[in-house]
mmCIF file of C-alpha atoms in Angstrom:
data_model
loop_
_atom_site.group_PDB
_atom_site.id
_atom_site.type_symbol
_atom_site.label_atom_id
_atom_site.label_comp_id
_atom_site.label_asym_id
_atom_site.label_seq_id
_atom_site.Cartn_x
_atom_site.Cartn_y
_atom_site.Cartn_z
ATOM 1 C CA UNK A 14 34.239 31.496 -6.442
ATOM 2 C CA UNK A 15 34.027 33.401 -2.816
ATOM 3 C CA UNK A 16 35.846 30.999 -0.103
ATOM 4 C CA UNK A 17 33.266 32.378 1.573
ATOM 5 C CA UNK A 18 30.290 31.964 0.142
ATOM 6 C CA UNK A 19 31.010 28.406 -0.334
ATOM 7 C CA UNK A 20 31.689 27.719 3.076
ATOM 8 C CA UNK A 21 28.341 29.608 4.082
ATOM 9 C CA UNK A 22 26.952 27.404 1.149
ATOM 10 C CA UNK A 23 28.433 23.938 2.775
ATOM 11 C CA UNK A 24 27.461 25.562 6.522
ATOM 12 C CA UNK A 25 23.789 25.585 5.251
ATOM 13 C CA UNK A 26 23.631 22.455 4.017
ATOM 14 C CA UNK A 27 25.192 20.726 6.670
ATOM 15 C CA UNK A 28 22.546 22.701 9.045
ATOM 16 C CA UNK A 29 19.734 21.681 6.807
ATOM 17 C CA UNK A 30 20.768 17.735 6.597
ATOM 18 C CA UNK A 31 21.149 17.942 10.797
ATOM 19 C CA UNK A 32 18.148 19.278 10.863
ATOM 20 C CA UNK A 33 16.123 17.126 8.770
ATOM 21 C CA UNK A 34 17.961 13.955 10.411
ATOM 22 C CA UNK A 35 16.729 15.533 13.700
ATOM 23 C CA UNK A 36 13.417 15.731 12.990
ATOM 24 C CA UNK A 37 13.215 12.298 11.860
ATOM 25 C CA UNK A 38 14.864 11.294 14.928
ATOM 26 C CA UNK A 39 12.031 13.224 16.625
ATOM 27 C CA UNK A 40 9.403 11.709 14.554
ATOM 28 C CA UNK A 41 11.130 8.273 14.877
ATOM 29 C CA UNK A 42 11.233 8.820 19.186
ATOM 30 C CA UNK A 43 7.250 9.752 18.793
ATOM 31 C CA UNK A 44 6.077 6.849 17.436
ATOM 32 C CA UNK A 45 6.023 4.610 19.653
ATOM 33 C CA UNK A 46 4.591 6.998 22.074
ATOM 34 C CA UNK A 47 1.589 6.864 19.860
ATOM 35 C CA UNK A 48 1.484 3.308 19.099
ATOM 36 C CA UNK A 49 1.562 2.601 22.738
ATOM 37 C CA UNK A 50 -1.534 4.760 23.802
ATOM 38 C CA UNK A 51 -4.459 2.552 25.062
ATOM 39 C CA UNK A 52 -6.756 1.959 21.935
ATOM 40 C CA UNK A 53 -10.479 3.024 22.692
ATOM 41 C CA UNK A 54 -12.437 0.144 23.665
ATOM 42 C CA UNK A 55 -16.095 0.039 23.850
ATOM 43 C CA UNK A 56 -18.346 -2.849 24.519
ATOM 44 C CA UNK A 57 -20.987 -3.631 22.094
ATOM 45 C CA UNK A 58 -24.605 -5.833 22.621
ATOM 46 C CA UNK A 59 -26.527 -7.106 19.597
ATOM 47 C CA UNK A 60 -30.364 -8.960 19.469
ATOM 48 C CA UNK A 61 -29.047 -11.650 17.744
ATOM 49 C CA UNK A 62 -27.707 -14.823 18.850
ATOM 50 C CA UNK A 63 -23.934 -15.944 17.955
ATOM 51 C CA UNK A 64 -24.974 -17.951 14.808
ATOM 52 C CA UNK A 65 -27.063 -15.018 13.160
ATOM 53 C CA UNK A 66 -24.408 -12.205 14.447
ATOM 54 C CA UNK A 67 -22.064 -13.716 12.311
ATOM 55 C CA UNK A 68 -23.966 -12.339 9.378
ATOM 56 C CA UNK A 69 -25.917 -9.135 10.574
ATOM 57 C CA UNK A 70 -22.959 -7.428 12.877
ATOM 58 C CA UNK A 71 -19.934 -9.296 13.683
ATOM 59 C CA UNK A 72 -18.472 -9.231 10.151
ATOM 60 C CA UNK A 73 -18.708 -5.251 10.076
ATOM 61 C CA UNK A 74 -17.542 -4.879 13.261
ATOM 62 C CA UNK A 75 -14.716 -7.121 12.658
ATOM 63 C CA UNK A 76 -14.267 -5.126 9.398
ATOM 64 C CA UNK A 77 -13.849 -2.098 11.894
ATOM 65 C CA UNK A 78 -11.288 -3.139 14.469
ATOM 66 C CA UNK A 79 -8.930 -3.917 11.699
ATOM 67 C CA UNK A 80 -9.586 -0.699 9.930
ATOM 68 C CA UNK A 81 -9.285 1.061 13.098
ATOM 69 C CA UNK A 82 -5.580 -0.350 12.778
ATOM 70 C CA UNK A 83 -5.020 -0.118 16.831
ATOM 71 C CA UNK A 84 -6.324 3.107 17.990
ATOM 72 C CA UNK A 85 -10.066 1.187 18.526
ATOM 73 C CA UNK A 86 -11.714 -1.884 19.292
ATOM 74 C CA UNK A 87 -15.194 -2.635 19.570
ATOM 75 C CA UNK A 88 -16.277 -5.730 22.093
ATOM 76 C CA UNK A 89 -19.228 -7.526 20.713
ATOM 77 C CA UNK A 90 -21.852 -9.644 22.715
ATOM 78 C CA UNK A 91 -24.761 -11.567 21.394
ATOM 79 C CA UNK A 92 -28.452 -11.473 22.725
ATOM 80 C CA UNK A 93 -28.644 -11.198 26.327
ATOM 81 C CA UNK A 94 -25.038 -12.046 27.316
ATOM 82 C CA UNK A 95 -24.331 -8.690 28.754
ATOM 83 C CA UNK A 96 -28.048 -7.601 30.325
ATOM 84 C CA UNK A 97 -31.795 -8.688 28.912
ATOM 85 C CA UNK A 98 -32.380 -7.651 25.870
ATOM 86 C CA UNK A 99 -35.678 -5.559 27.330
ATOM 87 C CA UNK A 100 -33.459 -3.458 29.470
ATOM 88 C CA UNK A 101 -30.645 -3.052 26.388
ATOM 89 C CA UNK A 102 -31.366 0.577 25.451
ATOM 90 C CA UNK A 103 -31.373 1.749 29.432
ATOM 91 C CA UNK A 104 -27.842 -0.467 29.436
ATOM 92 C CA UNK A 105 -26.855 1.944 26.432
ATOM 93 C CA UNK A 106 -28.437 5.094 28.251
ATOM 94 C CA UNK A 107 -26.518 4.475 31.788
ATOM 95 C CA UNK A 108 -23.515 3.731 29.674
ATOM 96 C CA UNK A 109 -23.453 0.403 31.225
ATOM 97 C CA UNK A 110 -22.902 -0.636 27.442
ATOM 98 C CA UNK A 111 -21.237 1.647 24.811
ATOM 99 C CA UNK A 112 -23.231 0.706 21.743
ATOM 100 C CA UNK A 113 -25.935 -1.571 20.607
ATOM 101 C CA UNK A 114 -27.932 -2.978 17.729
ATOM 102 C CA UNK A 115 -31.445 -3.632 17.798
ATOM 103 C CA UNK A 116 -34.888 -2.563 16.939
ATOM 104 C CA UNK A 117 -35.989 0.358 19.083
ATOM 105 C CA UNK A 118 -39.530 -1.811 19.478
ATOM 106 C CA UNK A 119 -37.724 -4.705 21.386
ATOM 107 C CA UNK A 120 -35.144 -2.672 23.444
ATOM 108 C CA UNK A 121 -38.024 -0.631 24.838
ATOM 109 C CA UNK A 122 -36.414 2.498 23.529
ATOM 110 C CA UNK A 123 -38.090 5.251 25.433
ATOM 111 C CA UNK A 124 -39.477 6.766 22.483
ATOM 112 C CA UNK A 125 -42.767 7.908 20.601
ATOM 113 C CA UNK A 126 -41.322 6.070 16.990
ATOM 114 C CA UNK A 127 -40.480 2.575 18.474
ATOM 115 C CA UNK A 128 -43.191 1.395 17.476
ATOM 116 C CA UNK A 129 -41.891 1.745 13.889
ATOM 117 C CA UNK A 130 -39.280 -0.246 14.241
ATOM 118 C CA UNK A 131 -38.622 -4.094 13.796
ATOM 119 C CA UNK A 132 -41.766 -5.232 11.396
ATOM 120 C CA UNK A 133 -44.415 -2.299 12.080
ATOM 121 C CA UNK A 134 -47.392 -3.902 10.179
ATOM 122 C CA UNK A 135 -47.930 -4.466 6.466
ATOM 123 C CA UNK A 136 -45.511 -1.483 5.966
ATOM 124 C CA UNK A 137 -42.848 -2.485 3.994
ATOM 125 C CA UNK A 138 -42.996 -5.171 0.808
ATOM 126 C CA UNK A 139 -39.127 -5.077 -0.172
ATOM 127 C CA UNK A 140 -36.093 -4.590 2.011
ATOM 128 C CA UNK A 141 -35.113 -1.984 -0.262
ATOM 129 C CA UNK A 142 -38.702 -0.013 1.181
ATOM 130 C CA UNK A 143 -36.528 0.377 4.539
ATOM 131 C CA UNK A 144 -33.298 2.572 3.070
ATOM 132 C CA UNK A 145 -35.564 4.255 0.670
ATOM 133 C CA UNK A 146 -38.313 5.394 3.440
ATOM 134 C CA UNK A 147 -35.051 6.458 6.047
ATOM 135 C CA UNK A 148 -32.898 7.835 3.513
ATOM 136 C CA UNK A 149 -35.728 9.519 0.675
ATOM 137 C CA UNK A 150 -38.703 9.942 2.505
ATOM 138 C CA UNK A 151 -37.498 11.685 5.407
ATOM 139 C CA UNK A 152 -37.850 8.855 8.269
ATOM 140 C CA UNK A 153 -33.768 9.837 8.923
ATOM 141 C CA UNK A 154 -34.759 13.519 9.528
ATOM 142 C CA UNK A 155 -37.758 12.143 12.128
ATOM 143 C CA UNK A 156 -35.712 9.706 13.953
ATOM 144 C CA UNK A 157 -33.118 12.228 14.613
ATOM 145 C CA UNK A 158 -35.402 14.693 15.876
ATOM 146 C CA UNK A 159 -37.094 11.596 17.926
ATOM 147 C CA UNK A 160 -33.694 10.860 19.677
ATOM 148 C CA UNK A 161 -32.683 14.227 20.124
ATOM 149 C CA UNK A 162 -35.016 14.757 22.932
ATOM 150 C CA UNK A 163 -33.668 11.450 24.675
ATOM 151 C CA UNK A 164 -30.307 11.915 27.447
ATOM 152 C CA UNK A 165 -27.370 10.016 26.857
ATOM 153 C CA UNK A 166 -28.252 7.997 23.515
ATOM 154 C CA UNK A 167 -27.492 8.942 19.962
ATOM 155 C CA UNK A 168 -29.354 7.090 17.265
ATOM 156 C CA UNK A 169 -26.601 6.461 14.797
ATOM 157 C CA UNK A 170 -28.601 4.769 11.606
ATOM 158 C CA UNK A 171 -31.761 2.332 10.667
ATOM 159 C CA UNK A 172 -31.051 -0.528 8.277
ATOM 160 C CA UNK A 173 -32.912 -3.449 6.155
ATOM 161 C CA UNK A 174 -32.925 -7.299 7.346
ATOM 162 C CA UNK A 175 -35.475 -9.718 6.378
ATOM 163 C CA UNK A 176 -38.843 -10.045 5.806
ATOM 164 C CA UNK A 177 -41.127 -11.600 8.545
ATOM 165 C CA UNK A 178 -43.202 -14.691 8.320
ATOM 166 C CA UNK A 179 -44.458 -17.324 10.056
ATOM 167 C CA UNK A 180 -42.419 -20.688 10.773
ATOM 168 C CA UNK A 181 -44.635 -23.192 12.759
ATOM 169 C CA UNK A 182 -45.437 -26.688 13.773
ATOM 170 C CA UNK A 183 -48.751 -26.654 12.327
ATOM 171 C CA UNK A 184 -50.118 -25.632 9.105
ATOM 172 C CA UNK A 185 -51.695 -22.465 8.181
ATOM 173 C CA UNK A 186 -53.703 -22.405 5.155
ATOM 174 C CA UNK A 187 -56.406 -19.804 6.285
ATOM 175 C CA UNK A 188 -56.858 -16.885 8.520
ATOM 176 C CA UNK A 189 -58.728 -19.320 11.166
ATOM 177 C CA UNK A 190 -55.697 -21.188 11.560
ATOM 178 C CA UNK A 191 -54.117 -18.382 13.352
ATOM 179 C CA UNK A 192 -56.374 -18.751 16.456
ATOM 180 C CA UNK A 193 -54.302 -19.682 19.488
ATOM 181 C CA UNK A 194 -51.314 -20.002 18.246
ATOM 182 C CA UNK A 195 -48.699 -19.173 21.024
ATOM 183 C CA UNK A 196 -46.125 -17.529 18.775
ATOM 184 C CA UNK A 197 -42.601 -15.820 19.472
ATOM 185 C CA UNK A 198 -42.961 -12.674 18.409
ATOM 186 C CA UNK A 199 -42.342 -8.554 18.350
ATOM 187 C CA UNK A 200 -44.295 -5.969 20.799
ATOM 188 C CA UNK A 201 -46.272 -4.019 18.302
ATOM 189 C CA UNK A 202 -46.441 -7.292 16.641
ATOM 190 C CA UNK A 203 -47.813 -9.025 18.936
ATOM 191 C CA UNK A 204 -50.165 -6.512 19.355
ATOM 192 C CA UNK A 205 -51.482 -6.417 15.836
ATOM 193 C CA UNK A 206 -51.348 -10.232 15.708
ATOM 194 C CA UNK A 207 -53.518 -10.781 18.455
ATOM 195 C CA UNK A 208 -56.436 -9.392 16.680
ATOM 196 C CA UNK A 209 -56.263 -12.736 14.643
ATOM 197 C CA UNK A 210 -56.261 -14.668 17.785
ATOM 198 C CA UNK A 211 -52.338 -15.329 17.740
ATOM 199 C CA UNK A 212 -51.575 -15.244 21.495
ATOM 200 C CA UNK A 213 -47.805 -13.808 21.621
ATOM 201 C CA UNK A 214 -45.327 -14.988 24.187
ATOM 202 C CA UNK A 215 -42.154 -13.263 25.401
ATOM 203 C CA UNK A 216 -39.013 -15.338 26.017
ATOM 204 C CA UNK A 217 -35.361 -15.166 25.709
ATOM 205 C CA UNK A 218 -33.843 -15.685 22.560
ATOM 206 C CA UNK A 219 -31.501 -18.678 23.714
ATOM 207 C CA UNK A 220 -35.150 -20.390 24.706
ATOM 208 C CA UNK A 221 -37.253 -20.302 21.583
ATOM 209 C CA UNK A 222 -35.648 -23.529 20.029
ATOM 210 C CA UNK A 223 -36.246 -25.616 22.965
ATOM 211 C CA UNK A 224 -39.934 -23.918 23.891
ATOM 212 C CA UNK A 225 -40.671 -25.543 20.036
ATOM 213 C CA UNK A 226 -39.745 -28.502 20.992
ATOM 214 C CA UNK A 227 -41.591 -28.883 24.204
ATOM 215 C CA UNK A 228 -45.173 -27.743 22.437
ATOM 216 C CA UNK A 229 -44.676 -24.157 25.124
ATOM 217 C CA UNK A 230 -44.847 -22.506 21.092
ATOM 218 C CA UNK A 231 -46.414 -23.763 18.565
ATOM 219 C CA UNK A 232 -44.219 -21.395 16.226
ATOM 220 C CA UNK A 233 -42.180 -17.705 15.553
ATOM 221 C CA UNK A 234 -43.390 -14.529 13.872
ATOM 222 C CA UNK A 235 -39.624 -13.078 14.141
ATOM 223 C CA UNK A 236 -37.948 -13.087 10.660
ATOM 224 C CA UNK A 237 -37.787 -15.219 7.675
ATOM 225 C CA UNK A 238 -36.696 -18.167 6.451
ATOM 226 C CA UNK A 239 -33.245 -17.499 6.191
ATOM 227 C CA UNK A 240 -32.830 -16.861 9.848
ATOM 228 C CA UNK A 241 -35.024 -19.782 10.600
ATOM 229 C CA UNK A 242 -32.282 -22.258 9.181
ATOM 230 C CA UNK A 243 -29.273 -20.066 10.533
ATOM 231 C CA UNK A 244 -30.126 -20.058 14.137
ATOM 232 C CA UNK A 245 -31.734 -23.815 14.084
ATOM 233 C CA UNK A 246 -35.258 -23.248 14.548
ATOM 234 C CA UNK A 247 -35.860 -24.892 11.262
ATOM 235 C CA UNK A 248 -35.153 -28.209 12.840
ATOM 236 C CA UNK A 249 -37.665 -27.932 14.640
ATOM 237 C CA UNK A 250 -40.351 -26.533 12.581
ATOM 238 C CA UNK A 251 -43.072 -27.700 9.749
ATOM 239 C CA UNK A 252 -44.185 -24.845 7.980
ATOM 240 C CA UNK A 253 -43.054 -21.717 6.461
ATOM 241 C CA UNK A 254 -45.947 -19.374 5.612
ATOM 242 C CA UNK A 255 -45.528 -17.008 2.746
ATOM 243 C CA UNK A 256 -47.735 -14.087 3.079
ATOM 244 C CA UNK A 257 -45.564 -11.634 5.074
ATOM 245 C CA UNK A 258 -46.477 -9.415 8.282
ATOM 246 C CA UNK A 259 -43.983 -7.271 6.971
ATOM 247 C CA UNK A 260 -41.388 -7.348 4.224
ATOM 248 C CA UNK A 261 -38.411 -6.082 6.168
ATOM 249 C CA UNK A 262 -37.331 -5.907 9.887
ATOM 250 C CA UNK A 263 -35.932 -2.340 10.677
ATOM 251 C CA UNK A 264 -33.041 -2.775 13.093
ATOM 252 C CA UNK A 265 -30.912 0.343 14.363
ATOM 253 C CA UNK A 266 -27.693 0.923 15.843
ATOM 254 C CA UNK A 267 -27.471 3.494 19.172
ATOM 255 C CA UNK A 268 -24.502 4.609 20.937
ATOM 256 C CA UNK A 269 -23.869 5.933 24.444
ATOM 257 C CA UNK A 270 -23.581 9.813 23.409
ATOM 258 C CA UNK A 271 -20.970 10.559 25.689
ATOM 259 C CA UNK A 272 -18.913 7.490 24.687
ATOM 260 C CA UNK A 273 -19.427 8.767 21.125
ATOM 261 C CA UNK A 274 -18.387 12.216 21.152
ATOM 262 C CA UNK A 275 -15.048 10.885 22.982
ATOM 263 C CA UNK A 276 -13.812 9.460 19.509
ATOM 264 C CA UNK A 277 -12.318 11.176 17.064
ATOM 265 C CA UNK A 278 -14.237 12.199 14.336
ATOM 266 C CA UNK A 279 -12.199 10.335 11.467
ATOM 267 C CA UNK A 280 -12.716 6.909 14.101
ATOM 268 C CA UNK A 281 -16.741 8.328 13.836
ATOM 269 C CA UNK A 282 -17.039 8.342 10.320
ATOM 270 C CA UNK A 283 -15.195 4.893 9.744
ATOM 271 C CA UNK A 284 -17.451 3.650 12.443
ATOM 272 C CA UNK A 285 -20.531 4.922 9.832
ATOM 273 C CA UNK A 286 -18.636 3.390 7.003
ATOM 274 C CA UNK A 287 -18.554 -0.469 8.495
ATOM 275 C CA UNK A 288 -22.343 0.145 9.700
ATOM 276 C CA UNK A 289 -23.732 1.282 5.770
ATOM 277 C CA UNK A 290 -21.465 -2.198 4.882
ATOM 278 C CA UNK A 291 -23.290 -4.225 7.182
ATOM 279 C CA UNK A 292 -26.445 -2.778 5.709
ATOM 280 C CA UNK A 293 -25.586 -3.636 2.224
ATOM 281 C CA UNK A 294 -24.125 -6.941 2.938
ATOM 282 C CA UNK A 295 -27.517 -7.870 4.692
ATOM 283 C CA UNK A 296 -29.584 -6.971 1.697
ATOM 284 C CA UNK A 297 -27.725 -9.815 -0.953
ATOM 285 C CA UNK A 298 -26.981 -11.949 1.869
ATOM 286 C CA UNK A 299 -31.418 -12.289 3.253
ATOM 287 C CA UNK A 300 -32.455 -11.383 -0.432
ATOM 288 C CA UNK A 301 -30.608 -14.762 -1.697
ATOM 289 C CA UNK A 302 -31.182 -16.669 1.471
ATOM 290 C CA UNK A 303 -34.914 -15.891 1.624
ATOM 291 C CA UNK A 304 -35.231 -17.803 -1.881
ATOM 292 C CA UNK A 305 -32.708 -20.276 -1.116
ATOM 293 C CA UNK A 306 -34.181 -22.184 2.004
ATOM 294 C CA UNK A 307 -37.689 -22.107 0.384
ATOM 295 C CA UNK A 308 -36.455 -24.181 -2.399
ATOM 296 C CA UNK A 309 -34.732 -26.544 0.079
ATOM 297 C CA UNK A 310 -37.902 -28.393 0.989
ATOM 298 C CA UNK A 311 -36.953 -28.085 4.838
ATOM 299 C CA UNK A 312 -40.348 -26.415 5.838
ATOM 300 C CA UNK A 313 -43.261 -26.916 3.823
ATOM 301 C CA UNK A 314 -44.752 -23.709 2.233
ATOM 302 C CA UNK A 315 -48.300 -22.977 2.901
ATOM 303 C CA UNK A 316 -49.906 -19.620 1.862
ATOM 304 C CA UNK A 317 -52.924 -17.888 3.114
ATOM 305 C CA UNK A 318 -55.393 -17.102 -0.674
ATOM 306 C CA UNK A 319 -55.125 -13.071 -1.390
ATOM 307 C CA UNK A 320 -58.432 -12.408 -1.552
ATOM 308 C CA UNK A 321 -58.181 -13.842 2.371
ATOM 309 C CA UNK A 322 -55.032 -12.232 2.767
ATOM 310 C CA UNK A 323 -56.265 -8.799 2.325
ATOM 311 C CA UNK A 324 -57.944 -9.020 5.395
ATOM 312 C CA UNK A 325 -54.657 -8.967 7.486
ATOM 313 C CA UNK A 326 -53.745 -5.809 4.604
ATOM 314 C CA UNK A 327 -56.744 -3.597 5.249
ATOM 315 C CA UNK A 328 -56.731 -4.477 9.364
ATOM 316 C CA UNK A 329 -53.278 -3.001 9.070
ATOM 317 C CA UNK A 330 -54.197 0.401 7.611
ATOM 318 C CA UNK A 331 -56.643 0.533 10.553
ATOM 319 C CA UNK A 332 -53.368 -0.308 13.026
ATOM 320 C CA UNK A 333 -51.392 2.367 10.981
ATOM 321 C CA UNK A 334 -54.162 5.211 11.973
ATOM 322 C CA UNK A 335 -54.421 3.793 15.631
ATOM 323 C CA UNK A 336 -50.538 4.078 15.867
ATOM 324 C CA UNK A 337 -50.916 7.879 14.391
ATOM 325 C CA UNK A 338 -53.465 9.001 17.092
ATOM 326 C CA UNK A 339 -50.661 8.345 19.856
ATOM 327 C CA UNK A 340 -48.568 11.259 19.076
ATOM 328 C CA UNK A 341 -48.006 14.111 16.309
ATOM 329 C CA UNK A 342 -44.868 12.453 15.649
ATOM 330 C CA UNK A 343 -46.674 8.668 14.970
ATOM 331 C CA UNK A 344 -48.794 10.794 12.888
ATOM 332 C CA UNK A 345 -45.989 12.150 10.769
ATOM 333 C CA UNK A 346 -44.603 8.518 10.337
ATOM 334 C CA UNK A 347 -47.634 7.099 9.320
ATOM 335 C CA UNK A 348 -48.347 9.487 6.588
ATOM 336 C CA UNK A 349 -45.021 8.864 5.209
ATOM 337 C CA UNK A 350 -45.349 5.568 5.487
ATOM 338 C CA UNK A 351 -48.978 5.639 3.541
ATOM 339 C CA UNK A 352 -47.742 8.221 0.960
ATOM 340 C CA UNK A 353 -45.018 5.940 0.039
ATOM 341 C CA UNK A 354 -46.761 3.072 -0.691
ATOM 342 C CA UNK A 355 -49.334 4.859 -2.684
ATOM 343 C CA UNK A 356 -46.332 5.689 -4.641
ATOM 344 C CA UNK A 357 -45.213 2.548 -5.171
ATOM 345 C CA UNK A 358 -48.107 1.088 -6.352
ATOM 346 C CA UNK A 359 -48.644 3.633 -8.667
ATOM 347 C CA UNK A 360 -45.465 3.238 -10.255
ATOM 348 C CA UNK A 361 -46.355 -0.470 -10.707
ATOM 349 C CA UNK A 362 -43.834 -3.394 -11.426
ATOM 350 C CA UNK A 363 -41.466 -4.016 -10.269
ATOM 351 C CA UNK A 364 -42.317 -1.957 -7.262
ATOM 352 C CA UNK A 365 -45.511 -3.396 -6.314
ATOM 353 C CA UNK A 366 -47.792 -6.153 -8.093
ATOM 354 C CA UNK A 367 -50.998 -6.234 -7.916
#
């Protein structure tokens, strides 16, 4: 063989293993460069108090930071702790706070659809009604053209939680027994609630339990029954009603825009990720919870007859077509809303009974 061309042969590859080891050296000398760059750190408020975040946020946002592996970590806050939960969206919007969960009803989102959020009347039977009307019935498509038109807030998703119902210190067996009952409840609501005689009252989350106690409410139209024995109010209530205002609250996440177009887009769509796994965990964990606690004998269930009942159902379609005389938009929602439940009960059990 060529002297030569074995020496060129032995030249390469001693070029080519100097090489390589160099660019691991380079690699090596870049890493912790990286690793020490300042991980992306946003602050985050939710509606609920510490006992309930535990189950409707902090777990996916936990689930998040350690996915994130470093390069971002999310600060979370419970109800009020950072500003009032009224002024929670504006905190969002001045970028006062990054990101937030809620309803777009109880942050006073600045919005024609807020009204649709948390339990909008009668509108919803299932928690599985709330994905399928966002995600199949073009609610998604609506909200993001809603929040397009507001500065400095993107609305990132809409989710299920629980159905709402009454848990008070006095019994309700009829329609009459709704009359003055002072009753911790939603804005729109409220509102429709009122037309029974229920007279709402507005307080902070952290004061509900010991208003209960005092006889300042004589009860909560917020969620169900599994939230009732999470957070503690059922230690202080009777009576768990069964008819439902609405069978699922609609909660949504929203994110200072500015803050959110900062992170990188694989960070983005792992942010998406842990948000659909908070949704799904919510459904299983309510959906078993919700027959759980009535079986418990804690609160005593009373129901309102049907044939009374419909009442509250047919005072809500007349809501629904106030709502839709507010705006084009409402309008939109509402017939969406009605078209889908005319589909559901026409496609029967297990959709709708009766």
């Amino acid at each position: 063989m060529d002297d030569r061309k074995t020496l060129n042969k032995r030249e390469f590859l001693r070029k080519s293993v100097l090489a390589s080891a160099g660019a691991v050296g380079a690699t090596a000398l870049a890493t912790p460069y990286v690793k020490a760059q300042s991980p992306i750190k946003w602050r985050m408020q939710t509606y609920a108090g510490p006992a309930l975040a535990e189950h409707v946020v902090k777990n996916s946002i936990d689930w998040f930071n350690k996915a994130a592996n470093g390069e971002m970590e999310i600060e979370l806050y419970t109800a009020d702790q950072l500003v009032p939960h009224g002024e929670l969206f504006r905190a969002v919007q001045s970028g006062t706070i990054d990101f937030a969960q809620s309803d777009d009803d109880s942050a006073a989102a600045p919005v024609d659809v807020r009204v649709f959020g948390a339990y909008f009347p009668l509108a919803s039977r299932y928690s599985l009604d709330v994905p399928a009307l966002w995600h199949w019935h073009g609610l998604k498509e609506v909200w993001e053209e809603a929040y397009a038109e507001i500065p400095d807030v993107t609305w990132l998703s809409t989710g299920s939680w629980d159905p709402c119902n009454f848990g008070t210190t006095k019994p309700i067996k009829s329609l009459a027994d709704l009359k003055g009952l002072r009753v911790y409840t939603f804005p729109t609501g409220g509102q429709f609630l009122s037309k029974f005689g229920v007279v709402p009252v507005s307080l902070p989350y952290e004061d509900v339990q010991p208003a209960i106690q005092t006889g300042e409410l004589d009860g909560v139209c917020w969620c169900g029954i599994t939230e009732m024995h999470t957070v503690g109010w059922a230690d202080v209530l009777k009576y768990f009603l069964t008819n439902p205002l609405s069978g699922a609250w609609a909660g949504s996440y929203f994110v200072n825009t500015e803050k959110w177009k900062a992170v990188p887009e694989h960070l983005q769509q792992l942010l998406r990720m842990a948000i659909d796994s908070s949704h799904y965990y919510r459904l299983h964990w309510y959906w078993a919870g919700e027959a759980n606690y009535r079986n418990t004998g804690k609160l005593e269930l009373t129901t309102i007859p049907d044939a009374e009942w419909k009442q509250v159902e047919d005072e809500a379609k007349k809501f629904w077509d106030e709502v839709a005389g507010q705006s084009p938009r409402s309008a939109k929602v509402v017939e969406i809303i009605k078209k889908y439940n005319d589909s559901m009960i026409k496609a029967g059990p297990p959709y709708r009974y009766g």
